[in-house]
mmCIF file of N, CA, C and O in Angstrom:
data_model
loop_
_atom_site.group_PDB
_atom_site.id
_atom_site.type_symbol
_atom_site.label_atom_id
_atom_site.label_comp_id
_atom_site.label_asym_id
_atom_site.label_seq_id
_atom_site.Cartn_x
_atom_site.Cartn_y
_atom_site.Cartn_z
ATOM 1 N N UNK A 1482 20.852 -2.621 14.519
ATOM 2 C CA UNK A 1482 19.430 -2.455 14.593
ATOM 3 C C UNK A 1482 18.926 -3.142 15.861
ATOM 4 O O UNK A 1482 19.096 -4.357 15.962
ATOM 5 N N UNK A 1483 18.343 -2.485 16.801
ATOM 6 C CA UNK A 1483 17.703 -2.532 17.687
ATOM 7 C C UNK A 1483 16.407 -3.392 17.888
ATOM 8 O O UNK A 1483 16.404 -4.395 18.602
ATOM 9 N N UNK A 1484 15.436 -2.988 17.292
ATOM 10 C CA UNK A 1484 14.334 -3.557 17.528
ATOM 11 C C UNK A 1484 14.257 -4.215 15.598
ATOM 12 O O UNK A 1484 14.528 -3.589 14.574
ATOM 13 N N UNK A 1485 13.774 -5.690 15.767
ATOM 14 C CA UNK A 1485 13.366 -6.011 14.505
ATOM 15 C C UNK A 1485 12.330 -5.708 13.635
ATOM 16 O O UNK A 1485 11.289 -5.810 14.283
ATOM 17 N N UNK A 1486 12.089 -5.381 12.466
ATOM 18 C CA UNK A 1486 11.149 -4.567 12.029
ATOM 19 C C UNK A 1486 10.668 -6.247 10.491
ATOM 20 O O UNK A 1486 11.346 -6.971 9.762
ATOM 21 N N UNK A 1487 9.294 -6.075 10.752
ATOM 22 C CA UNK A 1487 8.868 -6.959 10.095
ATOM 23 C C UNK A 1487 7.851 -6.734 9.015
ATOM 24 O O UNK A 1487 6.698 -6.473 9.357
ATOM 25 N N UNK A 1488 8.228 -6.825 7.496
ATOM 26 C CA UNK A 1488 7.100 -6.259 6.318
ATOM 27 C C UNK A 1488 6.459 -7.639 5.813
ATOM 28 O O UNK A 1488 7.005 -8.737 5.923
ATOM 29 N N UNK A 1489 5.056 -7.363 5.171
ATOM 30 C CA UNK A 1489 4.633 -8.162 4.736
ATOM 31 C C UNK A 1489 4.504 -7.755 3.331
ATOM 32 O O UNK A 1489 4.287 -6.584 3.019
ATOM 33 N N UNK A 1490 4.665 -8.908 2.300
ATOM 34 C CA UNK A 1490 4.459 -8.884 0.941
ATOM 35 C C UNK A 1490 4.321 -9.722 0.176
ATOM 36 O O UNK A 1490 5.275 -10.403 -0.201
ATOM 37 N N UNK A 1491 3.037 -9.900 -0.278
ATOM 38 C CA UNK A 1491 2.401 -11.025 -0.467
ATOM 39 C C UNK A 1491 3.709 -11.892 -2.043
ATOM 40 O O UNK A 1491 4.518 -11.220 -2.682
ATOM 41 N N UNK A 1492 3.476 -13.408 -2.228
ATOM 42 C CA UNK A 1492 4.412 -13.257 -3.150
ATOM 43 C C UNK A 1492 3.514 -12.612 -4.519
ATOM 44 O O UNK A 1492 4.046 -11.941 -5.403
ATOM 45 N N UNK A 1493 2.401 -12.885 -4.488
ATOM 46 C CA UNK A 1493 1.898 -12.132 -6.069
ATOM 47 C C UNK A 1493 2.690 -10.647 -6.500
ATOM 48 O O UNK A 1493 3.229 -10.246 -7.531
ATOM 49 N N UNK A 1494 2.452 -10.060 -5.120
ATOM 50 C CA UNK A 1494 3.350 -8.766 -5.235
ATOM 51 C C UNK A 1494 4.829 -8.792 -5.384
ATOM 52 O O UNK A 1494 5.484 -7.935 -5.978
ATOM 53 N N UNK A 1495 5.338 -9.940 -4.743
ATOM 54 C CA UNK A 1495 6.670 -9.831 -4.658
ATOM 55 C C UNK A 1495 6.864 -9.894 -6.545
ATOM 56 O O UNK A 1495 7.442 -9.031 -7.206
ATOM 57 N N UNK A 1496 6.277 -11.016 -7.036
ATOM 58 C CA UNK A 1496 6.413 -11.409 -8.287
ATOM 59 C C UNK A 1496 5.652 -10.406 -9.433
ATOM 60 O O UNK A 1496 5.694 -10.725 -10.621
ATOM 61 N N UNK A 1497 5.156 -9.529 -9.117
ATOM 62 C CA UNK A 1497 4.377 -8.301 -10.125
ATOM 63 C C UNK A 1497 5.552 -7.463 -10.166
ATOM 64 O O UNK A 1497 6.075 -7.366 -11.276
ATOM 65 N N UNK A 1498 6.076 -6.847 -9.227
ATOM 66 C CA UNK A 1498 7.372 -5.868 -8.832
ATOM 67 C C UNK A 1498 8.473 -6.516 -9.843
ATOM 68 O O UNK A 1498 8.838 -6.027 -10.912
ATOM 69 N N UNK A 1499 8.838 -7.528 -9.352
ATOM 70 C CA UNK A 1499 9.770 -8.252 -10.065
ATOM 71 C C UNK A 1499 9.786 -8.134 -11.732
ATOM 72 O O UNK A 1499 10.721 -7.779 -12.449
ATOM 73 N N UNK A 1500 8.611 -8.497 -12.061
ATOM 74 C CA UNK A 1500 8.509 -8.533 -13.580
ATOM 75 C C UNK A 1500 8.291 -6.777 -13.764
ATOM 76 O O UNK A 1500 8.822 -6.270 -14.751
ATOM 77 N N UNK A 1501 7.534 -5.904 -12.836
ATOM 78 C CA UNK A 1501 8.031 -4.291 -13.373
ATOM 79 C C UNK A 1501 9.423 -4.273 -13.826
ATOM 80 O O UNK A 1501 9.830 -4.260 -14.988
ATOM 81 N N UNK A 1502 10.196 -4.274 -12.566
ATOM 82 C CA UNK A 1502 11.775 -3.893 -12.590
ATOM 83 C C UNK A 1502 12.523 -4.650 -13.891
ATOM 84 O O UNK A 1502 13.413 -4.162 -14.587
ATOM 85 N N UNK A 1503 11.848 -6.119 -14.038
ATOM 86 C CA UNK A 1503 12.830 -6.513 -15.217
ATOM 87 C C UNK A 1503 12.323 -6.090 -16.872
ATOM 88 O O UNK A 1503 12.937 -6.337 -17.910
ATOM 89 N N UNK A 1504 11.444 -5.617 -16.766
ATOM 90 C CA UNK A 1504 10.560 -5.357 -17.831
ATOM 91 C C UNK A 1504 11.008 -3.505 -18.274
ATOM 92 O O UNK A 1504 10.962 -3.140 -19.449
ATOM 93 N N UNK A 1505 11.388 -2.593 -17.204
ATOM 94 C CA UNK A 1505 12.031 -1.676 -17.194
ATOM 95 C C UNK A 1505 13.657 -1.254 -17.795
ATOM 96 O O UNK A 1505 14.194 -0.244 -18.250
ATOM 97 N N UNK A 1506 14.022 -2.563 -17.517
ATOM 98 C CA UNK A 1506 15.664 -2.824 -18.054
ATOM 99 C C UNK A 1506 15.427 -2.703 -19.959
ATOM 100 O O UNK A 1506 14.426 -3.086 -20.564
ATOM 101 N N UNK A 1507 16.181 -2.316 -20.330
ATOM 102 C CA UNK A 1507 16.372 -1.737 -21.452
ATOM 103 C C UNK A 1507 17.128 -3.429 -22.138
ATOM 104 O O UNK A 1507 18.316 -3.693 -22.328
ATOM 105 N N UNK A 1508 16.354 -3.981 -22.281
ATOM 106 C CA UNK A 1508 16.876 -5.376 -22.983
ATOM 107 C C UNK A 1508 17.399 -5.482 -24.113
ATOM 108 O O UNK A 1508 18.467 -6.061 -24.310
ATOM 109 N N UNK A 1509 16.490 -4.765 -25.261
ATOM 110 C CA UNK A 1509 16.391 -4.308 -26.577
ATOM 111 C C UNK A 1509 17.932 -3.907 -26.857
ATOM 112 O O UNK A 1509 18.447 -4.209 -27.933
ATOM 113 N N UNK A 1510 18.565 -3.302 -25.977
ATOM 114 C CA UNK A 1510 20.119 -2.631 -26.006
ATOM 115 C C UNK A 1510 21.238 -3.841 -26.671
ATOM 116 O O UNK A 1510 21.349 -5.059 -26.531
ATOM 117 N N UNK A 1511 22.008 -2.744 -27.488
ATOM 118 C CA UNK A 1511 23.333 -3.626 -27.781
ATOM 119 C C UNK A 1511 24.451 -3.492 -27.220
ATOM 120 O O UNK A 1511 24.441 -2.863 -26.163
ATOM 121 N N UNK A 1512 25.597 -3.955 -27.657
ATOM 122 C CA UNK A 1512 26.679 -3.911 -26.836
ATOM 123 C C UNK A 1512 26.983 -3.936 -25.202
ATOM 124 O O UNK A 1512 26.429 -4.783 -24.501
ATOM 125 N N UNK A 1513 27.863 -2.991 -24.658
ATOM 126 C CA UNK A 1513 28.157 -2.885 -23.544
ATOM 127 C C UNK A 1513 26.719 -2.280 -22.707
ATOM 128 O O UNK A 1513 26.737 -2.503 -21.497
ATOM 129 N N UNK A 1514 25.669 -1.651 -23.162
ATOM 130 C CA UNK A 1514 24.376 -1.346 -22.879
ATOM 131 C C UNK A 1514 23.592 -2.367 -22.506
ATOM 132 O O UNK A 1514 22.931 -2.229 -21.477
ATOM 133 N N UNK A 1515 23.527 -3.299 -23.081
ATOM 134 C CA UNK A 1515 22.908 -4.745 -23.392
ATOM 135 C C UNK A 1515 23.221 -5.730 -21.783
ATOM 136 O O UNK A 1515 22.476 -6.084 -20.869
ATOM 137 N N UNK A 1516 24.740 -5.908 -22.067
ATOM 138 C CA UNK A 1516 25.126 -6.759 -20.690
ATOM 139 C C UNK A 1516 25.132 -5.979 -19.917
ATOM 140 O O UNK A 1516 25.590 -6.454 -18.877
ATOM 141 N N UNK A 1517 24.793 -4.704 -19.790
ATOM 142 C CA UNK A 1517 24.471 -4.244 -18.084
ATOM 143 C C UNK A 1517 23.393 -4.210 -17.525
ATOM 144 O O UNK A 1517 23.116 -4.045 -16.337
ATOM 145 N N UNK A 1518 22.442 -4.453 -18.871
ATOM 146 C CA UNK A 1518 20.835 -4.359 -18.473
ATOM 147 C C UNK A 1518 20.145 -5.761 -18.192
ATOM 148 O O UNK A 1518 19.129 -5.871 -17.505
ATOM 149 N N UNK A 1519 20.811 -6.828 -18.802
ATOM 150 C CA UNK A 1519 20.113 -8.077 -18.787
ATOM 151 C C UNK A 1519 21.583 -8.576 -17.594
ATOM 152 O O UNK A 1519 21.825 -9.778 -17.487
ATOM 153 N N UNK A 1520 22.206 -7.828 -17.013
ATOM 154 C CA UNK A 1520 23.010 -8.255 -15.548
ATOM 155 C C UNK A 1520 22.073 -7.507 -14.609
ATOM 156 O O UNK A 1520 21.978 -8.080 -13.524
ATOM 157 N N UNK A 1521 21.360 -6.399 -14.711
ATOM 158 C CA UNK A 1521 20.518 -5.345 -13.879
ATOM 159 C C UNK A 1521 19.359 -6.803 -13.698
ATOM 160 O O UNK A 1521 19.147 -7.590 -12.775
ATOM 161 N N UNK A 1522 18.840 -6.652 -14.998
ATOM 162 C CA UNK A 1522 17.391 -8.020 -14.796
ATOM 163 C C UNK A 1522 18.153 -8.923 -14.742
ATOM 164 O O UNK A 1522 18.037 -9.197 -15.936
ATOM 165 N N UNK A 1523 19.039 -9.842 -14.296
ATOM 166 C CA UNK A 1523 19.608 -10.593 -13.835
ATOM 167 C C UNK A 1523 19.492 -10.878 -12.184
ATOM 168 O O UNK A 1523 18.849 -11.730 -11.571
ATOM 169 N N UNK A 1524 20.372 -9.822 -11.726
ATOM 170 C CA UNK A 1524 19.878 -9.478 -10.408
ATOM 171 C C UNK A 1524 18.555 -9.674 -9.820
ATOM 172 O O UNK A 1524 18.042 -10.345 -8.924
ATOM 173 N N UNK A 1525 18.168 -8.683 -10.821
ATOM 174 C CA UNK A 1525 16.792 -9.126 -9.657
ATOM 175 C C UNK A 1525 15.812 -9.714 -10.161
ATOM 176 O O UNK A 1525 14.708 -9.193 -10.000
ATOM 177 N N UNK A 1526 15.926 -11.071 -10.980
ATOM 178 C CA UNK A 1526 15.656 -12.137 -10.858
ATOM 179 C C UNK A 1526 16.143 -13.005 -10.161
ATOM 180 O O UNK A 1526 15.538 -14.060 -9.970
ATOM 181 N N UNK A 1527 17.544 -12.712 -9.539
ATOM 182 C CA UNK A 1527 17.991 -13.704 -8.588
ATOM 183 C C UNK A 1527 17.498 -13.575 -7.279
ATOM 184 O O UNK A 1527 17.155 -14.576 -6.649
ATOM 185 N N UNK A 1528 17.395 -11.904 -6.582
ATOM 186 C CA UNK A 1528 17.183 -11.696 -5.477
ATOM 187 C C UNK A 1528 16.028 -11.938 -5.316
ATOM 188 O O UNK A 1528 15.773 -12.617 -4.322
ATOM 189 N N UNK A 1529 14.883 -11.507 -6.187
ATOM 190 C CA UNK A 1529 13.551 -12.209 -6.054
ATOM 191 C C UNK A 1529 13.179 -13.836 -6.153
ATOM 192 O O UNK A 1529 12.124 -14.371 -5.812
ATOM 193 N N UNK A 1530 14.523 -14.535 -6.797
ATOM 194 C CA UNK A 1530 14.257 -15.610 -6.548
ATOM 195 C C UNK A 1530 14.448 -16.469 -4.976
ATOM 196 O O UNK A 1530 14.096 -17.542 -4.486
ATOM 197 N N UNK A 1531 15.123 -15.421 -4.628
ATOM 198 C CA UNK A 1531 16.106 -15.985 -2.912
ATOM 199 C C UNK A 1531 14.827 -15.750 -2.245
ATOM 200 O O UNK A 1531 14.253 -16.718 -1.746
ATOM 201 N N UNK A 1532 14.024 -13.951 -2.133
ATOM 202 C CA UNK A 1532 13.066 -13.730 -1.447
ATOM 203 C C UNK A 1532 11.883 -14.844 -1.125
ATOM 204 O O UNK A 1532 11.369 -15.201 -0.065
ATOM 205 N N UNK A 1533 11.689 -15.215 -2.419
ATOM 206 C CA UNK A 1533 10.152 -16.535 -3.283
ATOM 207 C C UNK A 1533 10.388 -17.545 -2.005
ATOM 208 O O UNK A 1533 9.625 -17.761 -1.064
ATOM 209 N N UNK A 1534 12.006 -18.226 -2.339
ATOM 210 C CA UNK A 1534 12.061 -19.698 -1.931
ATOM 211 C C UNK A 1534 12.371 -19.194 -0.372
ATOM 212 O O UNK A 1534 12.129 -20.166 0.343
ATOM 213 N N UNK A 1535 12.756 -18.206 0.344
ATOM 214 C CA UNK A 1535 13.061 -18.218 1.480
ATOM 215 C C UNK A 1535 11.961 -17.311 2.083
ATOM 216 O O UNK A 1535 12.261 -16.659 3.084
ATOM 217 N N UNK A 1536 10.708 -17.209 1.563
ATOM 218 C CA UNK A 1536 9.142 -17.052 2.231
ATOM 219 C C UNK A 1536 8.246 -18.669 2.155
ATOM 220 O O UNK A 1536 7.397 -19.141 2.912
ATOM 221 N N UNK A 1537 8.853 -19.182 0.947
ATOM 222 C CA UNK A 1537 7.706 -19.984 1.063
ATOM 223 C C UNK A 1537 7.515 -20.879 2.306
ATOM 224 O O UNK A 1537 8.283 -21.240 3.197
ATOM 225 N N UNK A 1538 6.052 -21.133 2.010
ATOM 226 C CA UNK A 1538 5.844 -22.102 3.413
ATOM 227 C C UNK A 1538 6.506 -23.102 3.557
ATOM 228 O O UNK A 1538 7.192 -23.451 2.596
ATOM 229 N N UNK A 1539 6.537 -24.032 4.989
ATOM 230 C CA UNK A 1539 7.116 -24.767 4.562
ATOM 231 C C UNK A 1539 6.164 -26.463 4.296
ATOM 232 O O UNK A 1539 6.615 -27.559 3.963
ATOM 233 N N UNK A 1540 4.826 -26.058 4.597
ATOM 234 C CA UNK A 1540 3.999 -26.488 4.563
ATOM 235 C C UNK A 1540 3.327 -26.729 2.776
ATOM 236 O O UNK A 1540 3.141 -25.701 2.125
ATOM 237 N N UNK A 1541 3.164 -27.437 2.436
ATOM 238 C CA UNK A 1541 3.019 -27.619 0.698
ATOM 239 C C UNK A 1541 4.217 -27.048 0.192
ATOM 240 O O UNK A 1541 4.174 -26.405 -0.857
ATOM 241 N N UNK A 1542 5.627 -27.258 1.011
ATOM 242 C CA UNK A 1542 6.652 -26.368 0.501
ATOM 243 C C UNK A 1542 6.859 -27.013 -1.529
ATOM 244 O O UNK A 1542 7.002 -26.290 -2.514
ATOM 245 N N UNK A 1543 6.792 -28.493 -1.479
ATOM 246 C CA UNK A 1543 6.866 -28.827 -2.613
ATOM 247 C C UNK A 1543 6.052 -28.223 -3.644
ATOM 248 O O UNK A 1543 6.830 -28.113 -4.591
ATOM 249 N N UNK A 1544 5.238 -27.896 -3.898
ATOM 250 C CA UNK A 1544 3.966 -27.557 -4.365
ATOM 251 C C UNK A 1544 4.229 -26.142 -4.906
ATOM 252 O O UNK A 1544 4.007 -25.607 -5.992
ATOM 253 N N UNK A 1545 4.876 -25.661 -3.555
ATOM 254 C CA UNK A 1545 4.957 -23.806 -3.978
ATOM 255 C C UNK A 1545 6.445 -23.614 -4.647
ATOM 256 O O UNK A 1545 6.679 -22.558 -5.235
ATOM 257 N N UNK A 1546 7.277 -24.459 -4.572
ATOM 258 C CA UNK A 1546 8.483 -24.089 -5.217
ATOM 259 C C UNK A 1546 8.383 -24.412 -6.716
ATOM 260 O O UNK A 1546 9.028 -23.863 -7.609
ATOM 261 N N UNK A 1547 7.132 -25.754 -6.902
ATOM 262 C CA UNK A 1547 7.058 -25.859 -8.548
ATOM 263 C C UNK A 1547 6.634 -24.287 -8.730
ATOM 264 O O UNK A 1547 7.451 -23.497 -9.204
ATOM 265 N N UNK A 1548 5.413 -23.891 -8.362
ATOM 266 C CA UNK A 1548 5.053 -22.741 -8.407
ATOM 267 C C UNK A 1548 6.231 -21.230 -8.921
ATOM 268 O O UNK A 1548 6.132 -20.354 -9.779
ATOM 269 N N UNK A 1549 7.398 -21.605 -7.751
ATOM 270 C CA UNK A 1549 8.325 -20.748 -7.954
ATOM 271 C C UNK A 1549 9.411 -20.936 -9.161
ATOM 272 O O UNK A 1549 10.197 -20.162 -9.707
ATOM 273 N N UNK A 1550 9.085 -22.364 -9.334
ATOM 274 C CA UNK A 1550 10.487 -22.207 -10.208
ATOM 275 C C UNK A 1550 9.853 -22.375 -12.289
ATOM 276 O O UNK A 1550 10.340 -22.320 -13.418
ATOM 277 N N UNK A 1551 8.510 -22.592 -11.595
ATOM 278 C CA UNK A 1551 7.677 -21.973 -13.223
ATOM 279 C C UNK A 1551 7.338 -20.476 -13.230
ATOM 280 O O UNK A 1551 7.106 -19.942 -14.314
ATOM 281 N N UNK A 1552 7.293 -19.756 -12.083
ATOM 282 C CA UNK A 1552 7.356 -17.939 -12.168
ATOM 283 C C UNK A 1552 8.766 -17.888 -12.894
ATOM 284 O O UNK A 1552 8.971 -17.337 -13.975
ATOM 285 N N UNK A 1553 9.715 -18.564 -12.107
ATOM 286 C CA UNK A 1553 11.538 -18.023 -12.405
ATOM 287 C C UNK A 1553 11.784 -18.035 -13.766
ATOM 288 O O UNK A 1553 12.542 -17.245 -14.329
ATOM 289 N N UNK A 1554 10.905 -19.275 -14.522
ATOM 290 C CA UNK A 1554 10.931 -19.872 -16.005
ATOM 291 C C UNK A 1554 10.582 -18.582 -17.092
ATOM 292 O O UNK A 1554 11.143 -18.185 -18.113
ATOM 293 N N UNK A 1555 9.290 -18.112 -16.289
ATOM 294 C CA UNK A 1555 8.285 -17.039 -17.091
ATOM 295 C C UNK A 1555 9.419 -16.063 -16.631
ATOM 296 O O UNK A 1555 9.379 -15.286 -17.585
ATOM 297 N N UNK A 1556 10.158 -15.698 -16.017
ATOM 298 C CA UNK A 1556 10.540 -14.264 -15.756
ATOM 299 C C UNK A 1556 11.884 -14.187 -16.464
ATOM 300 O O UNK A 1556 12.185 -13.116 -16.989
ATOM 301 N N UNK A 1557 12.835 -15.355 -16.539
ATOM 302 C CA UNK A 1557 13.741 -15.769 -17.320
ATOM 303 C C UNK A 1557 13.263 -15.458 -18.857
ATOM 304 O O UNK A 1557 13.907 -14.636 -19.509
ATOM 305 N N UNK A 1558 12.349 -15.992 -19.321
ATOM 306 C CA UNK A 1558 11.915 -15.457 -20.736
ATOM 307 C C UNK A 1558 11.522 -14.262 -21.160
ATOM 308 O O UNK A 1558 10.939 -14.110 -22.234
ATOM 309 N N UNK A 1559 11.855 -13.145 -20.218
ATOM 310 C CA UNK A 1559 11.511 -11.582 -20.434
ATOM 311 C C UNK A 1559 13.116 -11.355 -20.910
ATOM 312 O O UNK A 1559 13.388 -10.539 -21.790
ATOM 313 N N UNK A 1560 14.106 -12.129 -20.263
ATOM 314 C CA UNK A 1560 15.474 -11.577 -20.388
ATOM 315 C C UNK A 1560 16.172 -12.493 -21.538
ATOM 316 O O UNK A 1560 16.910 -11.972 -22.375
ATOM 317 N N UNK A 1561 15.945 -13.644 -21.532
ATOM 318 C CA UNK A 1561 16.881 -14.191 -22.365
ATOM 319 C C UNK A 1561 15.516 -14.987 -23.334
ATOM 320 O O UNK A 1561 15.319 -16.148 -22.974
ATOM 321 N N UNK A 1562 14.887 -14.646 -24.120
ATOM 322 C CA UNK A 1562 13.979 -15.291 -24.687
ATOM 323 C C UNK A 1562 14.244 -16.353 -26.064
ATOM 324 O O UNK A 1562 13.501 -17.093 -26.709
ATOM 325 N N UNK A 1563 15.662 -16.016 -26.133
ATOM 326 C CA UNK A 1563 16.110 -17.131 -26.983
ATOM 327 C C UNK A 1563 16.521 -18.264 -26.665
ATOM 328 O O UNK A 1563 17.166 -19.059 -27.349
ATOM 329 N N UNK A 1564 15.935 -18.410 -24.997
ATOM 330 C CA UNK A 1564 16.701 -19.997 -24.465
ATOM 331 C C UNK A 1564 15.005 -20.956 -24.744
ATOM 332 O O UNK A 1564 14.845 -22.086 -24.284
ATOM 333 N N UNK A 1565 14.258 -20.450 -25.300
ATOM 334 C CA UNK A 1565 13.142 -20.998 -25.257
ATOM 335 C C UNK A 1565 12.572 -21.492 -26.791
ATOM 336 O O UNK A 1565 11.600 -22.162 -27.138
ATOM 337 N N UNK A 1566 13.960 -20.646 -27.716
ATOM 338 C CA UNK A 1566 13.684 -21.363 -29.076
ATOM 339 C C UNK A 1566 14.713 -22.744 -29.246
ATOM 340 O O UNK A 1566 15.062 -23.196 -30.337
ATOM 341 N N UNK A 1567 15.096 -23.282 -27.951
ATOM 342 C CA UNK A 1567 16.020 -24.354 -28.483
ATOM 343 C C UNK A 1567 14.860 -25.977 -28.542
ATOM 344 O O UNK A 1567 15.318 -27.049 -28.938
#
């Protein structure tokens, strides 16, 4: 790639998208259905988590990663919601 090409996306958006796509995964599923869908929302809870921490500022960086890592908390409880009855 030649010339660098640069998008903007705010994180609210980054983090609305995120919870579409994992909210789309078929969670409800059993068996071999099950672990491919909560590995699908797996994913991209991870990659959206890389995107979060490697936009944030670095300015109030402390501040915005609590931020990020209480989104990661809330988005984690769409997929595995039984880590929240312990």
């Amino acid at each position: 790639m030649e010339k660098e090409l640069n998008f903007s996306l705010s994180y609210e958006q980054l983090t609305r998208i995120a919870e579409e796509r994992i909210r789309e995964c078929e969670l409800d599923s059993q068996g071999a259905k099950y672990i491919s869908e909560s590995g699908k929302a797996s994913a991209i809870l991870g990659f959206w988590y890389e995107l979060a921490i490697n936009g944030a500022p670095l300015n109030n960086y402390e501040q915005t990663k609590a931020l990020i890592d209480a989104d990661q908390q809330r988005l984690r409880k769409l997929i595995w919601p039984e880590t929240d009855k312990q």
